[in-house]
RNA sequence: GACCCCAUCGUCUAGCCAGGUCUAGGACACCGGCCUUUCACGCCGGCAACACGGGUUCAAAUCCCGUUGGGGUCACCA
């Protein structure tokens, strides 16, 4: 039976590969390998506007870099495909029709506007937020008619009005929710694609996933999922909700307070083994309590039931210490190989060299002049700190500009090229009444730590999106520390 | 706010399920020392925690209840 264990990681390709995804993937991977089962990668791209192929590409690459190879997935195929939800629309539609005919789900014709007003009203009266069941009791005939007529609608799950939904979480034991306070979840959106809830449950069943191991933030939708399984008459998988990685202030880990992109760690010189090792330490301990171990040893010793529940604070210091231990254990030849794979890969060097060529007189000047192309976090010297503040602006104003820049212009979905970066920066100036003259030097300093650099946009393009965003965020902290 | 989850050093955690062996163990960080031409590594040592209040019990970090605190979720996003 153990060989039948099937787990999955189901990321949504809407941005940079996230450290939280890697964390959950690692534990899913470890359980599957430990049990001799399969680990599946499924892409949850049912959000038409936010999903993008570049993000999917990066996620696959990151997980592969970490050594978390999947047995089935969009790139390697498998018996339960397709593994991209956007390619499974028909499957969801068929399943949702089953639910409609059995009465477990119903069409809802409420407009977004009505729903918004409803929420507004509920907020005003301090009532519980949620769908009011307006279309719940529509006559089946009428509903069918309106659907046939092509009226825009969604399909909602009909939750039981009373009683409670009780489930088991592998780590937490029994979890119970009063049904009355769970509203009728949308299963199929008006664009014909499923919501997470439907797609997730249908796919986990069809792909024969035995252990649904995911982050804690999903606990509150657990009853909806359980009701869905019931509605389909399917057997429940084992549910296991892992604790959320946290910032130092205990809030859910976020890019504002931590580097969260796997791309960052890769770029900043962390080794994948060290990364996995550190992530494994988040909530789990080796039987002998040693904190250095290989992926193989982790797989060997891993017991899901031994995961502890306190939300672990992601500690860059400890990760860096561990990474140092790994580096020291590598032979110089091995280190050389690592270096060639990352910072000084031919590919990276070939991006850097055209930019520095006319600015250096000796080969060795590359390492001084272009150091910001190769390192992770920067240190701003006094001169840099002085020029980090825009001429005629205060540190606070500059910090605010950086924040808006990172949040609004240098979007995670922005196609990261010199020309688009330039457009983004100029758009920012226009929108927030900054001149390019004011803005560009501080940004240059933030991103490179220097006032003399190759052209800003080309430089940013090579430095990379996540590294630029990270450095801008660090610069914000520096600016906030100024009076 | 409602619902749900969680609670051991600043941080990651062991111990808790099967209560005594816990004057609570390890690791990061920090401090001190050793090694050393420097720095780092390494080694040795130090600082530092059972959130609070009630029970249950001969005995509670461990079991129960409550309080407090933290977190998550409340979308046609996942």
Coordinates of C-alpha atoms (C1' of nucleotides) in Angstrom, one line a residue:
Chain A
X1 CA 0.0 0.0 0.0
X2 CA 2.8 2.4 0.8
X3 CA 3.9 2.4 -2.8
X4 CA 0.6 3.9 -3.7
X5 CA 1.3 7.2 -1.9
X6 CA 0.9 10.1 -4.3
X7 CA 1.5 13.7 -3.4
X8 CA 1.5 16.8 -5.4
X9 CA 2.6 20.4 -5.5
X10 CA 0.1 22.7 -7.3
X11 CA 1.6 26.1 -7.8
X12 CA -0.2 28.9 -9.5
X13 CA 2.0 30.5 -12.1
X14 CA 1.4 34.1 -11.2
X15 CA 4.8 35.5 -10.3
X16 CA 8.2 34.5 -9.1
X17 CA 8.8 31.0 -7.7
X18 CA 8.1 31.4 -4.1
X19 CA 10.0 30.0 -1.2
X20 CA 6.7 28.9 0.4
X21 CA 6.0 26.8 -2.7
X22 CA 9.5 25.3 -2.4
X23 CA 8.8 24.5 1.2
X24 CA 5.5 22.7 0.6
X25 CA 7.0 21.0 -2.4
X26 CA 9.9 19.7 -0.4
X27 CA 7.6 18.0 2.2
X28 CA 5.4 16.6 -0.5
X29 CA 8.4 15.3 -2.4
X30 CA 10.0 13.8 0.7
X31 CA 6.8 11.9 1.7
X32 CA 6.4 10.5 -1.8
X33 CA 10.0 9.4 -2.0
X34 CA 10.0 8.1 1.5
X35 CA 7.0 6.0 0.7
X36 CA 8.2 4.9 -2.7
X37 CA 5.3 6.7 -4.3
X38 CA 4.9 9.5 -6.8
X39 CA 5.2 13.2 -6.6
X40 CA 3.1 15.1 -9.1
X41 CA 3.5 18.7 -10.4
X42 CA 0.3 20.4 -11.4
X43 CA 0.0 23.9 -12.7
X44 CA -3.1 25.7 -11.3
X45 CA -3.5 28.4 -14.0
X46 CA -7.2 28.9 -13.9
X47 CA -6.8 32.6 -13.3
X48 CA -6.7 33.9 -16.9
X49 CA -5.4 37.3 -16.2
X50 CA -2.7 36.6 -13.6
X51 CA -1.3 33.3 -15.0
X52 CA 1.6 33.5 -17.4
X53 CA 3.9 31.0 -19.1
X54 CA 7.1 32.8 -18.0
X55 CA 6.1 32.3 -14.4
X56 CA 5.4 28.6 -15.0
X57 CA 8.8 28.2 -16.6
X58 CA 10.6 29.8 -13.7
X59 CA 8.7 27.7 -11.2
X60 CA 9.6 24.5 -12.9
X61 CA 13.2 25.6 -13.2
X62 CA 13.4 26.5 -9.5
X63 CA 12.0 23.3 -8.3
X64 CA 14.3 21.4 -10.5
X65 CA 17.2 23.4 -9.3
X66 CA 16.3 22.5 -5.8
X67 CA 16.4 18.8 -6.8
X68 CA 12.7 18.3 -6.3
X69 CA 12.1 16.3 -9.4
X70 CA 8.5 15.3 -10.1
X71 CA 7.3 12.0 -11.6
X72 CA 4.4 13.5 -13.5
X73 CA 3.9 17.0 -14.7
X74 CA 3.2 19.3 -17.6
X75 CA 6.7 18.8 -19.0
X76 CA 7.2 15.1 -18.4
X77 CA 3.7 13.9 -18.9
X78 CA 2.2 11.0 -17.0
X79 CA -0.9 8.8 -16.9
X80 CA -3.2 11.4 -15.3
X81 CA -2.6 14.4 -17.5
X82 CA -2.9 17.0 -18.7
X83 CA -1.2 18.6 -15.8
X84 CA -2.1 22.1 -16.6
X85 CA -5.6 23.1 -15.4
X86 CA -6.2 25.4 -18.3
X87 CA -6.1 22.3 -20.5
X88 CA -8.7 20.5 -18.4
X89 CA -11.6 22.9 -18.7
X90 CA -13.9 20.2 -20.2
X91 CA -13.2 17.9 -17.3
X92 CA -14.3 20.5 -14.8
X93 CA -17.4 21.4 -16.8
X94 CA -18.5 17.8 -17.0
X95 CA -18.0 17.4 -13.3
X96 CA -19.8 20.5 -12.4
X97 CA -22.8 19.4 -14.6
X98 CA -23.0 16.2 -12.5
X99 CA -23.3 18.4 -9.5
X100 CA -26.0 20.6 -11.0
X101 CA -28.1 17.7 -12.0
X102 CA -27.8 16.1 -8.6
X103 CA -28.8 19.4 -7.0
X104 CA -25.5 19.7 -5.1
X105 CA -24.7 22.8 -7.1
X106 CA -26.8 25.5 -8.7
X107 CA -26.4 28.3 -11.3
X108 CA -26.2 31.7 -9.9
X109 CA -27.0 34.8 -12.0
X110 CA -26.2 37.4 -9.5
X111 CA -24.1 40.2 -11.0
X112 CA -20.7 41.2 -9.6
X113 CA -22.3 44.5 -8.9
X114 CA -25.0 43.0 -6.8
X115 CA -22.5 40.9 -4.9
X116 CA -20.4 43.9 -4.2
X117 CA -23.3 45.9 -2.9
X118 CA -24.3 42.9 -0.8
X119 CA -20.8 42.8 0.7
X120 CA -20.9 46.5 1.3
X121 CA -24.2 46.2 3.1
X122 CA -23.0 43.3 5.2
X123 CA -19.9 45.3 6.1
X124 CA -22.0 48.2 7.1
X125 CA -24.3 46.2 9.3
X126 CA -21.3 44.2 10.6
X127 CA -22.9 41.0 9.5
X128 CA -21.0 37.9 8.5
X129 CA -19.7 38.4 4.9
X130 CA -20.8 35.9 2.3
X131 CA -23.3 35.0 -0.4
X132 CA -26.9 35.4 0.7
X133 CA -28.2 32.5 -1.3
X134 CA -30.2 34.7 -3.6
X135 CA -30.2 32.2 -6.5
X136 CA -30.2 29.1 -4.3
X137 CA -33.9 28.4 -4.6
X138 CA -34.4 29.3 -8.2
X139 CA -36.6 26.7 -9.8
X140 CA -34.5 24.2 -11.8
X141 CA -36.6 24.9 -14.9
X142 CA -36.1 28.6 -14.8
X143 CA -32.4 28.2 -14.1
X144 CA -32.0 25.9 -17.1
X145 CA -33.9 28.2 -19.3
X146 CA -31.8 31.2 -18.4
X147 CA -28.6 29.2 -18.9
X148 CA -29.8 28.1 -22.3
X149 CA -30.6 31.7 -23.2
X150 CA -26.9 32.4 -22.5
X151 CA -27.4 34.6 -19.5
X152 CA -24.0 35.1 -17.7
X153 CA -23.8 33.0 -14.6
X154 CA -21.6 31.0 -12.3
X155 CA -22.2 27.7 -10.6
X156 CA -22.2 27.6 -6.8
X157 CA -21.9 24.7 -4.4
X158 CA -25.0 24.2 -2.3
X159 CA -23.6 24.0 1.3
X160 CA -25.8 22.3 3.9
X161 CA -27.6 25.0 5.8
X162 CA -27.1 23.3 9.2
X163 CA -25.0 20.8 10.9
X164 CA -21.3 20.8 10.8
X165 CA -18.5 19.5 8.6
X166 CA -15.9 17.5 10.5
X167 CA -12.7 16.4 9.0
X168 CA -9.3 15.2 10.1
X169 CA -6.0 16.9 9.6
X170 CA -3.1 14.6 10.0
X171 CA -1.3 17.0 12.3
X172 CA -4.1 18.8 14.0
X173 CA -6.7 16.1 14.4
X174 CA -10.3 16.9 14.2
X175 CA -11.3 20.2 12.7
X176 CA -15.0 21.2 12.7
X177 CA -16.9 24.0 11.0
X178 CA -20.5 25.0 11.4
X179 CA -22.0 24.7 7.9
X180 CA -24.2 27.7 8.5
X181 CA -21.3 30.0 8.4
X182 CA -19.8 28.7 5.1
X183 CA -21.2 30.3 2.1
X184 CA -22.0 28.8 -1.3
X185 CA -18.6 28.8 -3.0
X186 CA -18.4 29.5 -6.6
X187 CA -17.2 26.4 -8.4
X188 CA -17.3 27.5 -12.0
X189 CA -16.6 31.1 -13.0
X190 CA -18.5 32.9 -15.6
X191 CA -15.6 32.5 -18.0
X192 CA -16.2 28.8 -17.9
X193 CA -13.1 28.0 -15.9
X194 CA -13.2 26.5 -12.5
X195 CA -12.2 28.2 -9.3
X196 CA -9.4 26.8 -7.2
X197 CA -11.8 24.8 -5.0
X198 CA -13.4 22.8 -7.8
X199 CA -10.3 22.3 -9.9
X200 CA -8.3 21.2 -6.9
X201 CA -10.7 18.7 -5.6
X202 CA -11.5 17.2 -9.1
X203 CA -7.8 17.0 -10.0
X204 CA -6.7 15.5 -6.7
X205 CA -9.3 12.8 -7.1
X206 CA -8.6 12.1 -10.7
X207 CA -4.9 12.2 -10.2
X208 CA -5.3 9.8 -7.3
X209 CA -3.5 12.0 -4.9
X210 CA -3.5 10.3 -1.5
X211 CA -2.0 13.0 0.7
X212 CA -3.0 16.6 0.2
X213 CA -0.2 18.4 1.9
X214 CA -0.5 22.2 1.6
X215 CA -0.1 25.4 3.6
X216 CA -2.1 26.3 6.6
X217 CA -3.9 29.1 4.8
X218 CA -6.1 26.5 3.2
X219 CA -7.7 25.3 6.4
X220 CA -10.6 27.6 6.2
X221 CA -11.6 26.3 2.8
X222 CA -11.3 22.7 4.0
X223 CA -15.1 22.3 4.7
X224 CA -15.9 23.4 1.2
X225 CA -13.5 20.8 -0.2
X226 CA -14.9 18.1 2.1
X227 CA -18.4 18.9 1.0
X228 CA -17.3 18.7 -2.6
X229 CA -15.8 15.3 -2.1
X230 CA -19.1 14.2 -0.5
X231 CA -21.1 15.7 -3.3
X232 CA -19.1 13.6 -5.8
X233 CA -19.3 10.6 -3.6
X234 CA -15.5 10.4 -3.5
X235 CA -13.2 9.1 -0.8
X236 CA -11.3 11.8 1.1
X237 CA -7.5 12.0 0.8
X238 CA -5.4 12.5 3.9
X239 CA -5.3 16.2 4.6
X240 CA -2.2 17.8 6.2
X241 CA -1.8 21.5 6.6
X242 CA 1.8 22.7 7.0
X243 CA 2.5 25.7 9.1
X244 CA 3.1 29.0 7.2
X245 CA 6.6 30.3 6.9
X246 CA 6.8 33.6 8.8
X247 CA 8.5 37.0 8.8
X248 CA 10.4 38.0 11.9
X249 CA 7.2 39.7 13.2
X250 CA 5.3 36.4 12.8
X251 CA 3.2 37.5 9.9
X252 CA 3.0 35.2 6.9
X253 CA 6.2 35.5 5.0
X254 CA 6.2 38.3 2.5
X255 CA 8.5 39.9 0.0
X256 CA 8.2 43.2 1.9
X257 CA 10.1 41.7 4.8
X258 CA 12.1 38.8 3.3
X259 CA 13.5 37.7 0.0
X260 CA 10.8 35.2 -1.1
X261 CA 11.9 34.4 -4.6
X262 CA 13.9 31.3 -5.2
X263 CA 15.5 33.3 -8.0
X264 CA 16.9 35.6 -5.4
X265 CA 18.6 32.8 -3.4
X266 CA 20.0 31.3 -6.5
X267 CA 21.4 34.6 -7.7
X268 CA 22.7 35.5 -4.2
X269 CA 24.8 32.4 -4.0
X270 CA 22.8 29.9 -2.0
X271 CA 23.3 26.2 -2.8
X272 CA 20.2 24.2 -3.5
X273 CA 21.2 21.5 -1.0
X274 CA 21.5 24.1 1.7
X275 CA 18.2 25.6 0.8
X276 CA 16.4 22.3 1.1
X277 CA 18.2 21.4 4.2
X278 CA 17.2 24.7 5.8
X279 CA 13.6 24.4 4.7
X280 CA 13.4 20.9 6.1
X281 CA 14.3 22.4 9.5
X282 CA 11.2 24.5 9.4
X283 CA 8.9 22.4 11.5
X284 CA 10.9 19.2 11.4
X285 CA 13.8 17.7 13.2
X286 CA 16.1 14.7 12.6
X287 CA 15.7 11.9 15.1
X288 CA 19.2 12.7 16.4
X289 CA 18.5 16.4 16.2
X290 CA 21.4 17.2 13.9
X291 CA 20.7 20.1 11.6
X292 CA 22.9 19.2 8.7
X293 CA 21.7 16.4 6.5
X294 CA 21.4 15.6 2.8
X295 CA 18.2 15.3 0.8
X296 CA 18.6 11.6 0.8
X297 CA 18.9 11.4 4.6
X298 CA 15.8 13.7 4.8
X299 CA 13.8 11.4 2.6
X300 CA 15.0 8.4 4.6
X301 CA 14.0 9.8 8.0
X302 CA 11.1 12.0 7.2
X303 CA 7.8 11.3 9.0
X304 CA 5.0 13.7 8.2
X305 CA 3.4 13.2 11.5
X306 CA 6.4 14.6 13.3
X307 CA 6.0 18.1 11.8
X308 CA 5.6 20.7 14.5
X309 CA 2.9 23.3 14.2
X310 CA 4.3 26.6 15.5
X311 CA 4.7 29.0 12.6
X312 CA 8.4 29.0 11.9
X313 CA 10.2 32.3 11.4
X314 CA 12.3 32.2 8.3
X315 CA 15.8 33.1 9.5
X316 CA 18.2 34.3 6.8
X317 CA 21.0 34.2 9.3
X318 CA 20.7 30.5 10.0
X319 CA 20.2 29.7 6.3
X320 CA 23.4 31.6 5.5
X321 CA 25.3 29.8 8.2
X322 CA 24.1 26.4 6.8
X323 CA 25.0 27.5 3.3
X324 CA 28.5 28.4 4.6
X325 CA 28.8 24.9 6.0
X326 CA 27.9 23.4 2.7
X327 CA 30.4 25.6 0.8
X328 CA 33.2 24.7 3.2
X329 CA 32.6 21.0 2.6
X330 CA 33.0 21.3 -1.2
X331 CA 36.3 20.8 -2.8
X332 CA 37.7 23.7 -4.7
X333 CA 37.0 21.9 -8.0
X334 CA 33.4 21.4 -6.9
X335 CA 33.1 25.0 -5.9
X336 CA 34.4 26.1 -9.3
X337 CA 31.7 24.1 -10.9
X338 CA 29.0 25.7 -8.8
X339 CA 30.4 29.2 -9.6
X340 CA 30.3 28.3 -13.3
X341 CA 26.7 27.3 -13.0
X342 CA 25.6 30.6 -11.5
X343 CA 27.3 33.9 -11.0
X344 CA 30.1 33.4 -13.4
X345 CA 28.4 31.2 -15.9
X346 CA 29.2 32.0 -19.5
X347 CA 25.6 33.1 -20.0
X348 CA 25.8 35.6 -17.2
X349 CA 29.2 36.9 -18.1
X350 CA 28.2 37.4 -21.7
X351 CA 25.4 39.7 -20.5
X352 CA 27.7 41.6 -18.2
X353 CA 30.7 42.0 -20.5
X354 CA 29.1 44.2 -23.2
X355 CA 28.0 46.6 -20.5
X356 CA 31.4 46.9 -18.8
X357 CA 33.7 46.5 -21.8
X358 CA 34.1 50.1 -22.6
X359 CA 34.4 51.1 -19.0
X360 CA 37.3 49.0 -18.0
X361 CA 41.0 49.3 -18.9
X362 CA 42.2 46.0 -17.5
X363 CA 40.4 42.7 -17.3
X364 CA 40.6 42.7 -13.5
X365 CA 38.6 45.9 -13.3
X366 CA 35.5 43.8 -14.1
X367 CA 35.5 42.5 -10.5
X368 CA 35.6 45.9 -8.9
X369 CA 33.6 48.0 -11.4
X370 CA 31.0 45.3 -12.0
X371 CA 30.7 43.7 -8.6
X372 CA 27.0 44.4 -8.2
X373 CA 26.4 42.0 -11.1
X374 CA 27.7 39.2 -9.0
X375 CA 26.7 39.7 -5.4
X376 CA 23.5 39.5 -3.4
X377 CA 22.7 42.2 -1.0
X378 CA 24.6 45.5 -1.3
X379 CA 26.3 47.6 1.3
X380 CA 25.8 51.3 0.7
X381 CA 28.9 53.4 1.7
X382 CA 28.6 57.0 2.9
X383 CA 28.8 58.4 -0.6
X384 CA 26.1 56.0 -1.8
X385 CA 23.9 56.8 1.1
X386 CA 24.1 60.5 0.4
X387 CA 23.2 60.1 -3.2
X388 CA 20.5 57.5 -2.5
X389 CA 18.3 60.5 -1.5
X390 CA 17.0 62.3 -4.6
X391 CA 18.2 65.8 -5.0
X392 CA 15.6 68.2 -3.6
X393 CA 13.7 65.4 -2.0
X394 CA 13.7 63.9 1.5
X395 CA 14.7 60.4 2.4
X396 CA 11.0 59.7 3.2
X397 CA 9.9 60.9 -0.2
X398 CA 12.5 58.9 -1.9
X399 CA 11.6 55.8 0.1
X400 CA 8.0 56.3 -0.9
X401 CA 8.9 56.6 -4.5
X402 CA 10.9 53.4 -4.3
X403 CA 8.0 51.7 -2.7
X404 CA 5.5 52.8 -5.4
X405 CA 8.0 51.9 -8.0
X406 CA 8.4 48.4 -6.7
X407 CA 4.7 47.9 -6.1
X408 CA 3.2 49.5 -9.2
X409 CA 5.8 49.7 -11.9
X410 CA 8.3 46.9 -11.6
X411 CA 5.5 44.4 -11.5
X412 CA 6.3 40.7 -11.1
X413 CA 4.6 40.2 -14.4
X414 CA 6.5 42.9 -16.3
X415 CA 8.4 41.5 -19.2
X416 CA 11.9 42.2 -17.8
X417 CA 13.9 43.9 -20.6
X418 CA 15.8 47.2 -20.7
X419 CA 13.1 48.9 -22.8
X420 CA 10.2 47.8 -20.6
X421 CA 12.1 48.8 -17.5
X422 CA 12.7 52.2 -19.0
X423 CA 9.1 52.6 -19.9
X424 CA 8.2 51.6 -16.4
X425 CA 10.5 54.1 -14.8
X426 CA 9.3 56.9 -17.1
X427 CA 5.7 56.0 -16.5
X428 CA 6.4 56.3 -12.8
X429 CA 7.8 59.8 -13.2
X430 CA 4.9 60.9 -15.1
X431 CA 2.4 59.5 -12.7
X432 CA 4.0 60.7 -9.5
X433 CA 5.5 64.0 -10.6
X434 CA 9.1 63.0 -10.4
X435 CA 11.6 64.0 -13.1
X436 CA 13.8 61.3 -14.5
X437 CA 16.8 63.4 -13.4
X438 CA 15.6 63.2 -9.8
X439 CA 14.7 59.5 -9.9
X440 CA 17.3 57.7 -11.9
X441 CA 20.4 58.4 -9.7
X442 CA 18.7 57.1 -6.5
X443 CA 17.5 54.1 -8.4
X444 CA 20.9 53.5 -9.8
X445 CA 22.4 53.7 -6.3
X446 CA 19.8 51.5 -4.9
X447 CA 20.3 48.8 -7.5
X448 CA 24.1 48.9 -7.8
X449 CA 25.4 50.7 -4.8
X450 CA 27.4 52.9 -7.2
X451 CA 27.0 56.2 -8.9
X452 CA 29.1 55.2 -11.9
X453 CA 27.6 52.3 -13.7
X454 CA 26.6 51.1 -17.2
X455 CA 23.3 52.5 -18.5
X456 CA 20.7 52.0 -15.8
X457 CA 18.1 50.1 -17.7
X458 CA 20.5 47.6 -19.3
X459 CA 22.1 47.2 -15.9
X460 CA 18.8 46.5 -14.2
X461 CA 17.9 44.0 -17.0
X462 CA 21.0 42.0 -16.3
X463 CA 20.8 42.3 -12.5
X464 CA 17.4 40.7 -12.8
X465 CA 14.0 41.5 -11.6
X466 CA 13.9 40.0 -8.2
X467 CA 17.4 41.2 -7.3
X468 CA 16.4 44.8 -8.3
X469 CA 13.2 44.6 -6.4
X470 CA 15.0 43.2 -3.4
X471 CA 17.7 45.9 -3.5
X472 CA 15.1 48.6 -3.8
X473 CA 13.3 47.3 -0.8
X474 CA 16.6 47.2 1.1
X475 CA 17.3 50.7 0.1
X476 CA 13.9 51.7 1.4
X477 CA 14.9 50.4 4.8
X478 CA 18.2 52.4 4.6
X479 CA 16.2 55.5 3.7
X480 CA 13.8 55.0 6.6
X481 CA 16.8 54.8 8.9
X482 CA 17.8 58.3 7.9
X483 CA 16.4 61.2 9.8
Chain B
rG1 C1' -15.5 41.6 13.7
rA2 C1' -16.9 36.2 12.7
rC3 C1' -14.8 31.5 12.1
rC4 C1' -10.5 28.4 12.3
rC5 C1' -5.3 27.3 13.6
rC6 C1' -1.3 27.9 16.9
rA7 C1' 1.6 28.8 21.8
rU8 C1' 9.2 25.8 25.2
rC9 C1' 15.4 30.5 25.0
rG10 C1' 15.5 36.8 20.5
rU11 C1' 15.1 32.7 16.3
rC12 C1' 14.7 27.2 14.6
rU13 C1' 13.5 23.3 17.8
rA14 C1' 13.9 18.4 21.4
rG15 C1' 10.8 16.9 25.3
rC16 C1' 4.3 16.6 25.3
rC17 C1' 0.7 11.6 22.4
rA18 C1' 2.1 6.7 26.8
rG19 C1' 2.7 12.9 33.6
rG20 C1' 8.0 11.7 37.7
rU21 C1' 14.7 10.4 34.8
rC22 C1' 13.6 18.4 32.9
rU23 C1' 17.8 22.4 38.6
rA24 C1' 14.2 21.7 30.3
rG25 C1' 18.6 19.3 25.7
rG26 C1' 20.6 20.9 20.7
rA27 C1' 21.3 24.7 16.7
rC28 C1' 21.5 30.0 14.8
rA29 C1' 22.4 34.8 16.6
rC30 C1' 25.0 37.4 20.7
rC31 C1' 29.1 37.5 24.5
rG32 C1' 33.9 35.5 26.3
rG33 C1' 38.1 32.3 25.6
rC34 C1' 41.4 29.0 22.7
rC35 C1' 43.8 28.3 17.9
rU36 C1' 46.1 31.9 14.7
rU37 C1' 51.0 37.0 11.4
rU38 C1' 45.2 39.2 10.1
rC39 C1' 40.3 37.7 9.0
rA40 C1' 37.4 33.7 8.6
rC41 C1' 36.8 28.6 9.8
rG42 C1' 37.2 25.3 13.8
rC43 C1' 37.1 24.2 19.1
rC44 C1' 35.6 25.4 24.3
rG45 C1' 32.6 28.2 27.6
rG46 C1' 28.5 31.8 28.8
rC47 C1' 23.7 34.4 28.3
rA48 C1' 18.8 32.9 27.4
rA49 C1' 12.5 29.7 27.4
rC50 C1' 8.0 25.9 29.5
rA51 C1' 2.5 33.0 28.0
rC52 C1' -1.0 33.5 32.3
rG53 C1' -4.9 31.6 35.6
rG54 C1' -7.7 27.6 37.2
rG55 C1' -8.4 22.5 37.6
rU56 C1' -7.0 16.8 37.5
rU57 C1' -3.0 14.2 40.1
rC58 C1' 1.2 12.0 45.3
rA59 C1' 3.5 14.5 41.0
rA60 C1' 2.2 18.8 35.0
rA61 C1' 6.4 21.9 30.1
rU62 C1' 3.6 17.3 29.4
rC63 C1' -3.7 15.9 30.5
rC64 C1' -8.5 19.3 30.8
rC65 C1' -10.9 24.2 30.9
rG66 C1' -10.5 29.4 30.6
rU67 C1' -7.8 33.9 29.6
rU68 C1' -4.2 36.4 26.9
rG69 C1' -1.2 36.7 22.8
rG70 C1' 0.1 35.6 17.7
rG71 C1' -1.4 33.9 12.9
rG72 C1' -4.7 32.5 8.9
rU73 C1' -9.3 33.0 6.2
rC74 C1' -13.6 35.6 5.1
rA75 C1' -13.2 37.1 -4.0
rC76 C1' -16.2 34.8 -10.3
rC77 C1' -7.3 34.9 -6.8
rA78 C1' -5.0 30.9 -5.8

